[in-house]
């Protein structure tokens, strides 16, 4: 499946320091849930990716990841 975020299953978020996100529906009818697929390419080139119910939750998860990454680098 190709979306604006992936080509052959590979993220198109390639530029350092950028984010891409896409809203989609999971399920059919009343069981349908809106979700957001989120990719963030860090300035060091590492990719963070997650799926959450809202963009704000995705960004909060990214911020936790960045904080943990920063703590890890400080301990070196």
PDB file of C-alpha atoms in Angstrom:
ATOM      1  CA  UNK A   1       0.000   0.000   0.000  1.00  0.00           C
ATOM      2  CA  UNK A   2       1.365   3.404  -0.935  1.00  0.00           C
ATOM      3  CA  UNK A   3       0.347   6.531   0.943  1.00  0.00           C
ATOM      4  CA  UNK A   4       1.881   9.963   0.992  1.00  0.00           C
ATOM      5  CA  UNK A   5       3.969   8.806   3.976  1.00  0.00           C
ATOM      6  CA  UNK A   6       5.309   5.525   2.643  1.00  0.00           C
ATOM      7  CA  UNK A   7       6.567   4.025  -0.590  1.00  0.00           C
ATOM      8  CA  UNK A   8       6.763   0.217  -0.549  1.00  0.00           C
ATOM      9  CA  UNK A   9       6.524   0.314   3.250  1.00  0.00           C
ATOM     10  CA  UNK A  10       9.452   2.748   3.660  1.00  0.00           C
ATOM     11  CA  UNK A  11       8.929   6.146   5.257  1.00  0.00           C
ATOM     12  CA  UNK A  12       9.201   9.173   2.980  1.00  0.00           C
ATOM     13  CA  UNK A  13      10.249  11.321   5.944  1.00  0.00           C
ATOM     14  CA  UNK A  14      13.877  11.646   4.904  1.00  0.00           C
ATOM     15  CA  UNK A  15      14.869  15.238   5.675  1.00  0.00           C
ATOM     16  CA  UNK A  16      16.427  15.691   9.131  1.00  0.00           C
ATOM     17  CA  UNK A  17      14.304  17.598  11.646  1.00  0.00           C
ATOM     18  CA  UNK A  18      11.007  17.094   9.798  1.00  0.00           C
ATOM     19  CA  UNK A  19       7.719  15.440  10.676  1.00  0.00           C
ATOM     20  CA  UNK A  20       4.978  13.901   8.547  1.00  0.00           C
ATOM     21  CA  UNK A  21       1.575  12.669   9.636  1.00  0.00           C
ATOM     22  CA  UNK A  22      -1.507  11.176   8.072  1.00  0.00           C
ATOM     23  CA  UNK A  23      -5.034  10.713   9.417  1.00  0.00           C
ATOM     24  CA  UNK A  24      -6.852   7.435   8.685  1.00  0.00           C
ATOM     25  CA  UNK A  25      -9.794   5.344   9.849  1.00  0.00           C
ATOM     26  CA  UNK A  26      -9.417   1.890  11.387  1.00  0.00           C
ATOM     27  CA  UNK A  27     -12.480  -0.347  11.153  1.00  0.00           C
ATOM     28  CA  UNK A  28     -15.849  -0.121   9.447  1.00  0.00           C
ATOM     29  CA  UNK A  29     -19.110   1.596  10.427  1.00  0.00           C
ATOM     30  CA  UNK A  30     -19.714   2.251  14.102  1.00  0.00           C
ATOM     31  CA  UNK A  31     -16.516   0.440  15.045  1.00  0.00           C
ATOM     32  CA  UNK A  32     -14.477   2.909  13.017  1.00  0.00           C
ATOM     33  CA  UNK A  33     -11.758   4.788  14.923  1.00  0.00           C
ATOM     34  CA  UNK A  34      -9.787   7.775  13.662  1.00  0.00           C
ATOM     35  CA  UNK A  35      -6.020   7.401  14.083  1.00  0.00           C
ATOM     36  CA  UNK A  36      -2.890   9.312  13.103  1.00  0.00           C
ATOM     37  CA  UNK A  37       0.268   7.757  11.694  1.00  0.00           C
ATOM     38  CA  UNK A  38       3.232   9.960  12.653  1.00  0.00           C
ATOM     39  CA  UNK A  39       6.878   9.966  11.534  1.00  0.00           C
ATOM     40  CA  UNK A  40       9.636  12.262  12.792  1.00  0.00           C
ATOM     41  CA  UNK A  41      13.194  12.242  11.440  1.00  0.00           C
ATOM     42  CA  UNK A  42      15.592  13.502  14.124  1.00  0.00           C
ATOM     43  CA  UNK A  43      18.491  15.775  13.224  1.00  0.00           C
ATOM     44  CA  UNK A  44      20.853  12.815  13.713  1.00  0.00           C
ATOM     45  CA  UNK A  45      18.899  10.834  11.093  1.00  0.00           C
ATOM     46  CA  UNK A  46      17.073   8.438  13.443  1.00  0.00           C
ATOM     47  CA  UNK A  47      13.384   7.859  12.638  1.00  0.00           C
ATOM     48  CA  UNK A  48      10.636   7.960  15.268  1.00  0.00           C
ATOM     49  CA  UNK A  49       7.269   6.531  14.221  1.00  0.00           C
ATOM     50  CA  UNK A  50       3.996   5.882  16.056  1.00  0.00           C
ATOM     51  CA  UNK A  51       0.214   5.542  15.641  1.00  0.00           C
ATOM     52  CA  UNK A  52      -2.058   7.286  18.143  1.00  0.00           C
ATOM     53  CA  UNK A  53      -5.649   8.617  18.228  1.00  0.00           C
ATOM     54  CA  UNK A  54      -4.555  12.262  17.827  1.00  0.00           C
ATOM     55  CA  UNK A  55      -1.672  14.337  16.518  1.00  0.00           C
ATOM     56  CA  UNK A  56      -1.182  15.873  19.965  1.00  0.00           C
ATOM     57  CA  UNK A  57      -0.681  12.398  21.488  1.00  0.00           C
ATOM     58  CA  UNK A  58       1.834  11.537  18.756  1.00  0.00           C
ATOM     59  CA  UNK A  59       3.812  14.699  19.437  1.00  0.00           C
ATOM     60  CA  UNK A  60       3.712  14.053  23.190  1.00  0.00           C
ATOM     61  CA  UNK A  61       5.110  10.555  22.584  1.00  0.00           C
ATOM     62  CA  UNK A  62       7.817  12.057  20.324  1.00  0.00           C
ATOM     63  CA  UNK A  63       8.746  14.524  23.071  1.00  0.00           C
ATOM     64  CA  UNK A  64       9.118  11.641  25.558  1.00  0.00           C
ATOM     65  CA  UNK A  65      11.332   9.841  23.023  1.00  0.00           C
ATOM     66  CA  UNK A  66      13.462  12.975  22.524  1.00  0.00           C
ATOM     67  CA  UNK A  67      13.836  13.455  26.295  1.00  0.00           C
ATOM     68  CA  UNK A  68      14.916   9.820  26.760  1.00  0.00           C
ATOM     69  CA  UNK A  69      17.326  10.147  23.834  1.00  0.00           C
ATOM     70  CA  UNK A  70      18.807  13.316  25.365  1.00  0.00           C
ATOM     71  CA  UNK A  71      19.237  11.634  28.780  1.00  0.00           C
ATOM     72  CA  UNK A  72      20.949   8.698  27.108  1.00  0.00           C
ATOM     73  CA  UNK A  73      23.389  11.001  25.288  1.00  0.00           C
ATOM     74  CA  UNK A  74      24.100  12.954  28.510  1.00  0.00           C
ATOM     75  CA  UNK A  75      25.106   9.718  30.282  1.00  0.00           C
ATOM     76  CA  UNK A  76      27.835   8.980  27.752  1.00  0.00           C
TER      77      UNK A  76
END
